[in-house]
Short mmCIF file of C-alpha atoms and ligand atoms in Angstrom, two decimals:
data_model
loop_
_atom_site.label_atom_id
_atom_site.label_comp_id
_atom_site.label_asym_id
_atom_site.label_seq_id
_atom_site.Cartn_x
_atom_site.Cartn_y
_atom_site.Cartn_z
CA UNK A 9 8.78 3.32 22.05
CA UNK A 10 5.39 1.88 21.45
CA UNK A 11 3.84 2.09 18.10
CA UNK A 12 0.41 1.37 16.94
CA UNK A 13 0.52 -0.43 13.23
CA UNK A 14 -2.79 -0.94 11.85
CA UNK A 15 -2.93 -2.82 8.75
CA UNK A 16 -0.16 -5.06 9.56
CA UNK A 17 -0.63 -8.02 8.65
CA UNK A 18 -0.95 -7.10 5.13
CA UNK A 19 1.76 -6.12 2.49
CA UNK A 20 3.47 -2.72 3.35
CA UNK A 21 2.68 -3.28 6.93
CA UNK A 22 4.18 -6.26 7.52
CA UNK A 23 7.72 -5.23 5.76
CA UNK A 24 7.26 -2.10 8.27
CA UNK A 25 6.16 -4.14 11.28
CA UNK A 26 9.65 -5.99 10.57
CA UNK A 27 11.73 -2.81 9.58
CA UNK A 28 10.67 -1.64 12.94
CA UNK A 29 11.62 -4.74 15.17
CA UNK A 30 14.99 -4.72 13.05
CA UNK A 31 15.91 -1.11 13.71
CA UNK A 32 14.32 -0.18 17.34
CA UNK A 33 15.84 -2.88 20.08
CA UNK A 34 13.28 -1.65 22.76
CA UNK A 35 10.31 -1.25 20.86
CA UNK A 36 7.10 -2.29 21.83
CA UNK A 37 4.80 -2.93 18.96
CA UNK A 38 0.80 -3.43 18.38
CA UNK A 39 -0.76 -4.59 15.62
CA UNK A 40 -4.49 -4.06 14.85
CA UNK A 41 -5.71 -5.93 11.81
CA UNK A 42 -8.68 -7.52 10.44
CA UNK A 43 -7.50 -10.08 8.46
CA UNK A 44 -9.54 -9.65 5.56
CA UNK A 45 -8.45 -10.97 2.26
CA UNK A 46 -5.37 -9.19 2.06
CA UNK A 47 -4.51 -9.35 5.57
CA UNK A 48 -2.66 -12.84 6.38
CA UNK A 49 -0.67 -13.43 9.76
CA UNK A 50 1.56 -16.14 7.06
CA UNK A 51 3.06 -12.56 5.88
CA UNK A 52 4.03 -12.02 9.82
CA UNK A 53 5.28 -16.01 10.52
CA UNK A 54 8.68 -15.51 11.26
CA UNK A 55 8.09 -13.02 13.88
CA UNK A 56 4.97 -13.30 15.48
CA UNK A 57 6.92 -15.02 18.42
CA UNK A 58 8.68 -12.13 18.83
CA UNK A 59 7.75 -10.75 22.88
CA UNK A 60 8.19 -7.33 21.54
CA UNK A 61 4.82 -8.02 19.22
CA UNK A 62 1.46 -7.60 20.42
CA UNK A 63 -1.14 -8.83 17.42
CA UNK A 64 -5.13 -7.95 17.87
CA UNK A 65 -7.32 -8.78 15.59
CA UNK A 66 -9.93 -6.55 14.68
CA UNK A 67 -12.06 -3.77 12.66
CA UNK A 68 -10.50 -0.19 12.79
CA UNK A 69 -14.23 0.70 12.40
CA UNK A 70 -14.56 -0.59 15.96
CA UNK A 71 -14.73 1.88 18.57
CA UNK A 72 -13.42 -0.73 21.32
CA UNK A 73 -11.00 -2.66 19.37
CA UNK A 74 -9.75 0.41 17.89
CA UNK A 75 -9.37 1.64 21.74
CA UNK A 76 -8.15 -1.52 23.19
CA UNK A 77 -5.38 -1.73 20.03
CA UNK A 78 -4.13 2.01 20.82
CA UNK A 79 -4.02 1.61 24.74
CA UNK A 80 -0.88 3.79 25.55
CA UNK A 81 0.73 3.73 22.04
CA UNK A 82 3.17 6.54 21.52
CA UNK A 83 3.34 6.72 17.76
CA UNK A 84 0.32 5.55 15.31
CA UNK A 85 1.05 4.48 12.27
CA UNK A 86 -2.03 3.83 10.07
CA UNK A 87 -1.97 1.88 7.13
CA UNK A 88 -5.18 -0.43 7.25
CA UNK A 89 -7.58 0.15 4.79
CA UNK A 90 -9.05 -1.35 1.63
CA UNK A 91 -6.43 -1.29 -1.27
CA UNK A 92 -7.66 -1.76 -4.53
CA UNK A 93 -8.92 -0.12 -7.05
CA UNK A 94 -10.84 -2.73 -9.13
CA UNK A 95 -12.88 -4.02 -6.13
CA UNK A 96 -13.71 -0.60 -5.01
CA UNK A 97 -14.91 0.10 -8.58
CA UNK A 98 -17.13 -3.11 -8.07
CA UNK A 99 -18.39 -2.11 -5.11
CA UNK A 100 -17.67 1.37 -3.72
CA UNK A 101 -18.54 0.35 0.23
CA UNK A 102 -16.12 -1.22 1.82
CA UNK A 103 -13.21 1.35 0.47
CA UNK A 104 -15.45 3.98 2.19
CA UNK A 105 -16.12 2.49 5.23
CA UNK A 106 -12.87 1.57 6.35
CA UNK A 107 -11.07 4.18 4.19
CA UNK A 108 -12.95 6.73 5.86
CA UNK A 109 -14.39 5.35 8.84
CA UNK A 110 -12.26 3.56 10.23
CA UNK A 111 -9.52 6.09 10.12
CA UNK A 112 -12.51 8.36 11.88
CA UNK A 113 -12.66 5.95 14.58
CA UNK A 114 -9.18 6.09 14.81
CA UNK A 115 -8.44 9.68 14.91
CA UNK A 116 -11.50 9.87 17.63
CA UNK A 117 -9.61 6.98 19.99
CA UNK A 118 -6.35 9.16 19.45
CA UNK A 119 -8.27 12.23 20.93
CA UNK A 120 -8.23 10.44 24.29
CA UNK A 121 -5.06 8.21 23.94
CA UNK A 122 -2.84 11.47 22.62
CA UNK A 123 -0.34 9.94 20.85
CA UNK A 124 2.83 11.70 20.13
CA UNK A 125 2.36 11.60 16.48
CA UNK A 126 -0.61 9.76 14.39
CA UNK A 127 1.35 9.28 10.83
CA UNK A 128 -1.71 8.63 8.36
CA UNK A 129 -0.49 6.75 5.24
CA UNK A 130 -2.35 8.48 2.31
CA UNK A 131 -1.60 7.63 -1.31
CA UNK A 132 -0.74 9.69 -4.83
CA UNK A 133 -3.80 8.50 -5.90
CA UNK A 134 -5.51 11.31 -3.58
CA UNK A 135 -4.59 14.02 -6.54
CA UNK A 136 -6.29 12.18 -9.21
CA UNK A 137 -4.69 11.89 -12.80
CA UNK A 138 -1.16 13.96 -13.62
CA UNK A 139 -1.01 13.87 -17.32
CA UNK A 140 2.13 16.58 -17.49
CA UNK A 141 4.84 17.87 -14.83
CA UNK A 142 4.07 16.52 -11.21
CA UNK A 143 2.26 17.32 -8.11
CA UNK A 144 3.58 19.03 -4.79
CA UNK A 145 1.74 18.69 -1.71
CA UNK A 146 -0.13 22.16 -2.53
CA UNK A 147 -1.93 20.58 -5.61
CA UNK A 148 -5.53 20.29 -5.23
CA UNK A 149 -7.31 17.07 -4.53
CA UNK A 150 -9.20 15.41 -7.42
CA UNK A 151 -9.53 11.49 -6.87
CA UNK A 152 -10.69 9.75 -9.95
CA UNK A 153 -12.04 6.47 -8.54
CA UNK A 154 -13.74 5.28 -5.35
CA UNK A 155 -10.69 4.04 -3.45
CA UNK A 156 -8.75 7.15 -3.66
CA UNK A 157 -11.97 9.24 -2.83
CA UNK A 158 -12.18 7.22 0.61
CA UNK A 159 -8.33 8.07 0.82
CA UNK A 160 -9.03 11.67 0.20
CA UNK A 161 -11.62 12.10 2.48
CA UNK A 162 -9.57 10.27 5.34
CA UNK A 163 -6.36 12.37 4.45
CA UNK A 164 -8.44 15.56 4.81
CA UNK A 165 -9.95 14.25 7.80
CA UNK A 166 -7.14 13.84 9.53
CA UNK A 167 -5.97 17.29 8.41
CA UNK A 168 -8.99 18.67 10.07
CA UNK A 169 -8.16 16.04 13.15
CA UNK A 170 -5.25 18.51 13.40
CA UNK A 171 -6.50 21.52 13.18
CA UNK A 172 -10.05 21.15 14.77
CA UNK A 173 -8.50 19.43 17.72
CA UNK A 174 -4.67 19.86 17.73
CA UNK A 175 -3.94 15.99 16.90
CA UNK A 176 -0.18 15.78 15.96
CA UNK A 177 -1.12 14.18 12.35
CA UNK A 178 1.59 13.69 9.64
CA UNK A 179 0.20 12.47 6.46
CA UNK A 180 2.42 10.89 3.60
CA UNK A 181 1.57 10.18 0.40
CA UNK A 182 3.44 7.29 -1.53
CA UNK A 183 3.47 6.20 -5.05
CA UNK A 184 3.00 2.53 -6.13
CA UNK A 185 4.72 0.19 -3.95
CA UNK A 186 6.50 -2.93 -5.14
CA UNK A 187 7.84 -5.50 -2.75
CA UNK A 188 7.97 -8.91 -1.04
CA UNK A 189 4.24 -9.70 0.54
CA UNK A 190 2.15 -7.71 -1.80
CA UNK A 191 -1.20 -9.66 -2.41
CA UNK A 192 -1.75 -10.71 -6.06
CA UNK A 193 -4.27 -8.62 -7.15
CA UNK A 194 -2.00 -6.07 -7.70
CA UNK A 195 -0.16 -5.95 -11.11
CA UNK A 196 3.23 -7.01 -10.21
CA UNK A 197 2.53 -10.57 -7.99
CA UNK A 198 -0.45 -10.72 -10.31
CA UNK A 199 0.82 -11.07 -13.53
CA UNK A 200 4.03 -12.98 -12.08
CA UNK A 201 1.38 -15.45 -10.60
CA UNK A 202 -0.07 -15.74 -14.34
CA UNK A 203 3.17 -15.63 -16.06
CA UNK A 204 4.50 -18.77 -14.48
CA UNK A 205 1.50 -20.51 -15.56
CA UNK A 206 1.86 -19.39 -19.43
CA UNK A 207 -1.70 -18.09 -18.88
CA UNK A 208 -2.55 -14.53 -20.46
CA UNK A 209 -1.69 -11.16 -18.85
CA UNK A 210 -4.46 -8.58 -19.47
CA UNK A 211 -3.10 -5.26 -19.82
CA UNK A 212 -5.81 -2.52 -19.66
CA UNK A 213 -5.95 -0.38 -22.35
CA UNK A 214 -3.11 0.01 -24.46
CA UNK A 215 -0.78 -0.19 -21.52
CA UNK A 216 1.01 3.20 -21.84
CA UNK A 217 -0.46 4.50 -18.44
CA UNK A 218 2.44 5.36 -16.19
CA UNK A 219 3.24 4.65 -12.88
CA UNK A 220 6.03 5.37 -10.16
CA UNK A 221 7.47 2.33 -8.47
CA UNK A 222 8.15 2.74 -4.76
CA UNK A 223 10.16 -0.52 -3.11
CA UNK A 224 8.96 -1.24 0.12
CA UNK A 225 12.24 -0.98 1.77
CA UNK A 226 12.62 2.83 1.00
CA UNK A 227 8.55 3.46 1.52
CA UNK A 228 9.94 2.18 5.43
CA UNK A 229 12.66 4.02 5.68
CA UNK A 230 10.69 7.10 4.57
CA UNK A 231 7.90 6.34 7.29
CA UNK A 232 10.72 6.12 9.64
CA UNK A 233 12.30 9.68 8.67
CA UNK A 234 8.38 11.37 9.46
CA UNK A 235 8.04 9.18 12.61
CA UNK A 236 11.14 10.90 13.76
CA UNK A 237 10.79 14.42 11.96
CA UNK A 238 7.93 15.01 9.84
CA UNK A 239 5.73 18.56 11.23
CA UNK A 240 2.51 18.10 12.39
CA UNK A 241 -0.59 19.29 10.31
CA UNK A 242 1.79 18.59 6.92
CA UNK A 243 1.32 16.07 3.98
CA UNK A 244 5.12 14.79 2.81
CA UNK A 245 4.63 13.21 -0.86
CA UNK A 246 6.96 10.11 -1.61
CA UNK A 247 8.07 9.74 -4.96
CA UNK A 248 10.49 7.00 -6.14
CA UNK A 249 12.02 8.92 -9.22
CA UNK A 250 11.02 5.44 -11.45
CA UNK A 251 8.32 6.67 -13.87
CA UNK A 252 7.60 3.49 -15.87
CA UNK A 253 4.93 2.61 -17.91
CA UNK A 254 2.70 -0.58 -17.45
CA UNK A 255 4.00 -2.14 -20.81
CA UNK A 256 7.86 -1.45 -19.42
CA UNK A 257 6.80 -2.84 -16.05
CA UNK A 258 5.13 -6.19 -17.69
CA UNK A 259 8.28 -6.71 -20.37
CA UNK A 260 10.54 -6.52 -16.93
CA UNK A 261 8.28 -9.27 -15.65
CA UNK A 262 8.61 -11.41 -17.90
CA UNK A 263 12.26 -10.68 -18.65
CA UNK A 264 13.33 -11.95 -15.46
CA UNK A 265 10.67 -14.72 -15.43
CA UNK A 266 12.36 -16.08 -19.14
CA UNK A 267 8.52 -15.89 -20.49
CA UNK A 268 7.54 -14.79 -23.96
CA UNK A 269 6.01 -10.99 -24.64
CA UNK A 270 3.19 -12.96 -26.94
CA UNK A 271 1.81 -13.35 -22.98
CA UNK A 272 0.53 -10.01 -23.06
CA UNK A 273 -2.89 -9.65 -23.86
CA UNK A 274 -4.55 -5.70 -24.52
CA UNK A 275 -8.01 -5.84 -22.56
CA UNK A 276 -10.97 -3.76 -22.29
CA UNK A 277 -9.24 -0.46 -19.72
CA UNK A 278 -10.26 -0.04 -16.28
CA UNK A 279 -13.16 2.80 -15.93
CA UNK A 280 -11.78 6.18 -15.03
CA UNK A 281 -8.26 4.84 -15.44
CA UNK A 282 -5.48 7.33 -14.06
CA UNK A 283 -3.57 7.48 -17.01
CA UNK A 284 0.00 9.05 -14.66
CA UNK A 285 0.66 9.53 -11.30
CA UNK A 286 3.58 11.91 -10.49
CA UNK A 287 4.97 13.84 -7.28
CA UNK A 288 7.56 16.47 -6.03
CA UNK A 289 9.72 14.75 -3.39
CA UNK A 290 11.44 17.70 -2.41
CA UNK A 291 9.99 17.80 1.03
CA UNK A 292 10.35 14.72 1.95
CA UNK A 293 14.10 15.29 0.45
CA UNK A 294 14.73 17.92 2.80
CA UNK A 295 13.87 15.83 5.75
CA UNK A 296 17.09 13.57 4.40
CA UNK A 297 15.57 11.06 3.00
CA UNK A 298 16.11 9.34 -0.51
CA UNK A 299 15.04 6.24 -2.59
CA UNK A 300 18.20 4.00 -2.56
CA UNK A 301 17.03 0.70 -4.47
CA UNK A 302 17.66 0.97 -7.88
CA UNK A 303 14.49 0.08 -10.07
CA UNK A 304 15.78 -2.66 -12.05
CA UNK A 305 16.83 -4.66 -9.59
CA UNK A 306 14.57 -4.19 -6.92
CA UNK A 307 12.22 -5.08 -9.65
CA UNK A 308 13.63 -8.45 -10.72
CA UNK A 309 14.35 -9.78 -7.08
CA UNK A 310 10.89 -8.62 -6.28
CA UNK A 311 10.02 -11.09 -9.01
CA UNK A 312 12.34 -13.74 -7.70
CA UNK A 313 10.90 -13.57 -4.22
CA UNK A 314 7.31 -14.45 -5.91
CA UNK A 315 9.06 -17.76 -7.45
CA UNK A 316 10.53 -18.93 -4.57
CA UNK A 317 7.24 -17.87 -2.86
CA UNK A 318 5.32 -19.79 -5.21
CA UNK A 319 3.00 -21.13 -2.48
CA UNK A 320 2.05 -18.64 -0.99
CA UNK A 321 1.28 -17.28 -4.33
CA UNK A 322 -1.18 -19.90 -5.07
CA UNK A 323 -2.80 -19.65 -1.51
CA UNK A 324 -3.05 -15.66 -1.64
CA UNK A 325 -5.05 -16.04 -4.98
CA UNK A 326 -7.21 -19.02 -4.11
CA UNK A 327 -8.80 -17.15 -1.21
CA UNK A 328 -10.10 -14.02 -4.22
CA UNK A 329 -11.13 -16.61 -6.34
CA UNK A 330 -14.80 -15.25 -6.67
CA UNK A 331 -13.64 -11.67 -7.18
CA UNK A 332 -11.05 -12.57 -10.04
CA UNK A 333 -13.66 -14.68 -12.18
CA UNK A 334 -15.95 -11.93 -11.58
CA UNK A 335 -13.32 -8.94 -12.54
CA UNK A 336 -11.83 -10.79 -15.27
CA UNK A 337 -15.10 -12.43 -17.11
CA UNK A 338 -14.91 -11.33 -20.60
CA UNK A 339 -11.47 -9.45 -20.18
CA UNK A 340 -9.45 -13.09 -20.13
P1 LIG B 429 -2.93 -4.32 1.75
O1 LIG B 429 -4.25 -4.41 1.07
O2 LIG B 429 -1.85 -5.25 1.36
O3 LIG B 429 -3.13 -4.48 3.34
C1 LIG B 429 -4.16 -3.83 4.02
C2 LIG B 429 -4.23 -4.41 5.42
O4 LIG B 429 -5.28 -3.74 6.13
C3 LIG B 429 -4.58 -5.92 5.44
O5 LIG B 429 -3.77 -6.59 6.36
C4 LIG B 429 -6.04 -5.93 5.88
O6 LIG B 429 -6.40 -7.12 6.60
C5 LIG B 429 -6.09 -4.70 6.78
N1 LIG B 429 -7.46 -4.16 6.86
C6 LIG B 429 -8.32 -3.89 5.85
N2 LIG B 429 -9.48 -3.42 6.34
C7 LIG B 429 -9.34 -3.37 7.69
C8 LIG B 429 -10.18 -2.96 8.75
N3 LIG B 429 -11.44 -2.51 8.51
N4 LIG B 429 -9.72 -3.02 10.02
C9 LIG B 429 -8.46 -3.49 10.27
N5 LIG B 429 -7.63 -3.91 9.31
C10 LIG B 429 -8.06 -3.85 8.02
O7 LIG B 429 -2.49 -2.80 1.59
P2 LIG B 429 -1.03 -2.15 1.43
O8 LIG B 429 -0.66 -2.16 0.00
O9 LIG B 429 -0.13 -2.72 2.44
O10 LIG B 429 -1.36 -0.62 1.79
C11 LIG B 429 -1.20 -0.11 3.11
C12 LIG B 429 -1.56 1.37 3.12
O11 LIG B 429 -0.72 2.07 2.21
C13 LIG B 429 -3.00 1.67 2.69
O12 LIG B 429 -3.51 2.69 3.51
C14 LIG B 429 -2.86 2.16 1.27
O13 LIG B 429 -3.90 3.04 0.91
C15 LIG B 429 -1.50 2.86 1.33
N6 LIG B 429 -0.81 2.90 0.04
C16 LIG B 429 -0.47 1.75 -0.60
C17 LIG B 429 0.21 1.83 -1.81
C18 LIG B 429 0.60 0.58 -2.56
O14 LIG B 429 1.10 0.69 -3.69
N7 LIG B 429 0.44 -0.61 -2.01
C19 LIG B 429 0.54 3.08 -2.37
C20 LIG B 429 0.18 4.25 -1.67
C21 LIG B 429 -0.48 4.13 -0.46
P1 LIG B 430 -2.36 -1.77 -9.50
O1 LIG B 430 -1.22 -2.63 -9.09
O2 LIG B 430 -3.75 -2.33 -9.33
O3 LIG B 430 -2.20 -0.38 -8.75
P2 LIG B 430 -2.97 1.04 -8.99
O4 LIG B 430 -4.19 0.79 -9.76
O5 LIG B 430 -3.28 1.46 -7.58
O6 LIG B 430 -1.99 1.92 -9.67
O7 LIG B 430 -2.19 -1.42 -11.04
C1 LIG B 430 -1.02 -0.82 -11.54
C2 LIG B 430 -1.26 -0.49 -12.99
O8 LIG B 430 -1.43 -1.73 -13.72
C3 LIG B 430 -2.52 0.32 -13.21
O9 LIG B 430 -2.29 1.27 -14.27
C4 LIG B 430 -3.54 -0.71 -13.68
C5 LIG B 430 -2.67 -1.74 -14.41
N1 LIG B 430 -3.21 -3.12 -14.38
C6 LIG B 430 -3.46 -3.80 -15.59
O10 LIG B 430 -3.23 -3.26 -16.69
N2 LIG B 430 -3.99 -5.07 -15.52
C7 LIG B 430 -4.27 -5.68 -14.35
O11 LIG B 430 -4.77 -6.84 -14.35
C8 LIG B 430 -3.98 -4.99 -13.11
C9 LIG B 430 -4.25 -5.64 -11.79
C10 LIG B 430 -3.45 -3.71 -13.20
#
């Protein structure tokens, strides 16, 4: 089989890019990445000599990279884009152009290339704050900040990629992922990063906002399940089933890390914070698949994995320096 991964060289692609070369003998994979920030080919080191890996690097806004990157790929799986929240509140721009963009370039070079199946990796975040109860795939669309609006417009558009032009699109939206790789913006490798330096951990708000934690190990397996089975033109939410708030997360953290809960510090809240996220799964459950690492301890060898990672800790963060003193002035 040859698959198409963009975005993998960063955190969930690279676990996938490695799920896949575990579990398909004869595959023959791409990878079309950018290597921005959050992109590093360190996350794909121990199997970049692999002969069954093809790595180009490049803009999924480009026309011809995009083309060159999808040659005669079977199955696309699409996971580049621009991750976080904060920055796109920053600076709304980049989130929509390669958010939305670049999976428009895409979707146009899989109108020629016609790929068996183009799975687009979508996010919760696309239905916008879930303060009760929990949102199937029919729920309407109401994105709260700029990176999930750039996600919603690039989930619809390959929706209408589908039925405009027949493009065999599966869309899946996960909940918050946790996992080896992830770059240390995000709250987990963040605050594990500042943890193990006794330095403060800002908590927005009052911390009580809630969040389901998806490990990266069952976020592949589920891609795998709609590679194989998911129906073309639908959206398949993944849910993990842990429902945790931030406060719970953070005491977790710092359980496992043997550091003191007088770390926390209560900062001024994100704007337009998503107070919940929430999904059905029964969908996705249907298709047979199920979330099989048990929140605590994926959790606290997620943690682990940081310590004995410590390096590459410290590297990931020194290349955001700018954007952290900027984010955090006044907050820490
Ligand atoms: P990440 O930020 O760790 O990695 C993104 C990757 O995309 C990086 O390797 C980066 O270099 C690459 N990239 C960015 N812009 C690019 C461009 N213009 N052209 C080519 N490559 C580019 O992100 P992640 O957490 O691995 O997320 C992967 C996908 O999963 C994203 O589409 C994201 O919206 C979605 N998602 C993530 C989560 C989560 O909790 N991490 C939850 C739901 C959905
Ligand atoms: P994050 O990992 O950025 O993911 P998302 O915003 O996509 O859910 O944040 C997870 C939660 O942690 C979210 O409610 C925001 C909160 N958070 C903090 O309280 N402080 C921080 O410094 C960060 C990075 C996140």
């Amino acid at each position: 089989m040859r698959i198409l991964v963009t975005g993998g060289a960063g955190f969930i692609g690279c676990n996938f890019v490695r799920f896949l070369l575990r579990n398909y003998p004869d595959v023959q994979l791409t990878i079309l990445d950018k290597l921005t920030y959050a992109g590093n080919l360190a996350n794909l080191a121990d199997v970049l000599d692999d002969n069954r890996l093809c790595f180009f690097e490049g803009d999924i806004c480009d026309r011809t990279a995009a083309s060159d990157a999808m040659a005669d790929a079977e199955v696309v799986v699409h996971l580049a884009a621009e991750t976080h929240v904060d920055r796109s509140i920053m600076g709304a721009e980049r989130a929509a152009r390669t958010n939305f963009m670049g999976t428009q370039t895409l979707l146009e070079v899989a109108r020629e290339v016609q790929p068996r199946l183009f799975l687009h990796v979508s996010t919760d975040e696309v239905y916008g704050c879930c303060p009760v109860g929990a949102f199937s795939e029919e729920a309407p669309l109401n994105p709260r900040n700029p990176y999930a609006a750039a996600k919603a417009g690039a989930d619809r558009l390959a929706y209408a990629y589908y039925i405009t032009y027949g493009l065999p699109v599966v869309i899946s939206r996960p909940c918050n992922n946790y996992g080896p790789y992830q770059y240390p913006e995000k709250l987990v490798p963040f605050f594990v990063y500042r943890a193990l330096r006794d330095e403060p951990l800002p908590v927005y708000g009052d911390g009580q906002q809630v969040r389901d934690w998806l490990h990266t190990d069952d976020h592949c397996r589920a891609m795998q399940i709609l590679m194989e089975r998911g129906l073309p033109g639908e959206a398949y939410n993944i849910p993990a089933g842990n429902e945790r708030t931030n406060l719970a997360t953070i005491r977790l953290i710092l359980d496992e890390l043997g550091k003191p809960e007088s770390l926390i510090q209560f900062v001024e809240d994100r704007p337009g914070h998503d107070v919940r996220y929430a999904l059905t799964g029964d969908k996705l459950a249907a298709l047979g698949w199920q979330p099989q690492v048990p929140w605590e301890q994926g959790m606290r060898s997620t943690v682990r994995w940081f310590v004995e990672h410590r390096d590459w800790l410290e590297q990931s963060i020194a290349r955001s320096r700018e954007y952290f003193e900027q984010w955090y002035a006044g907050r820490v």
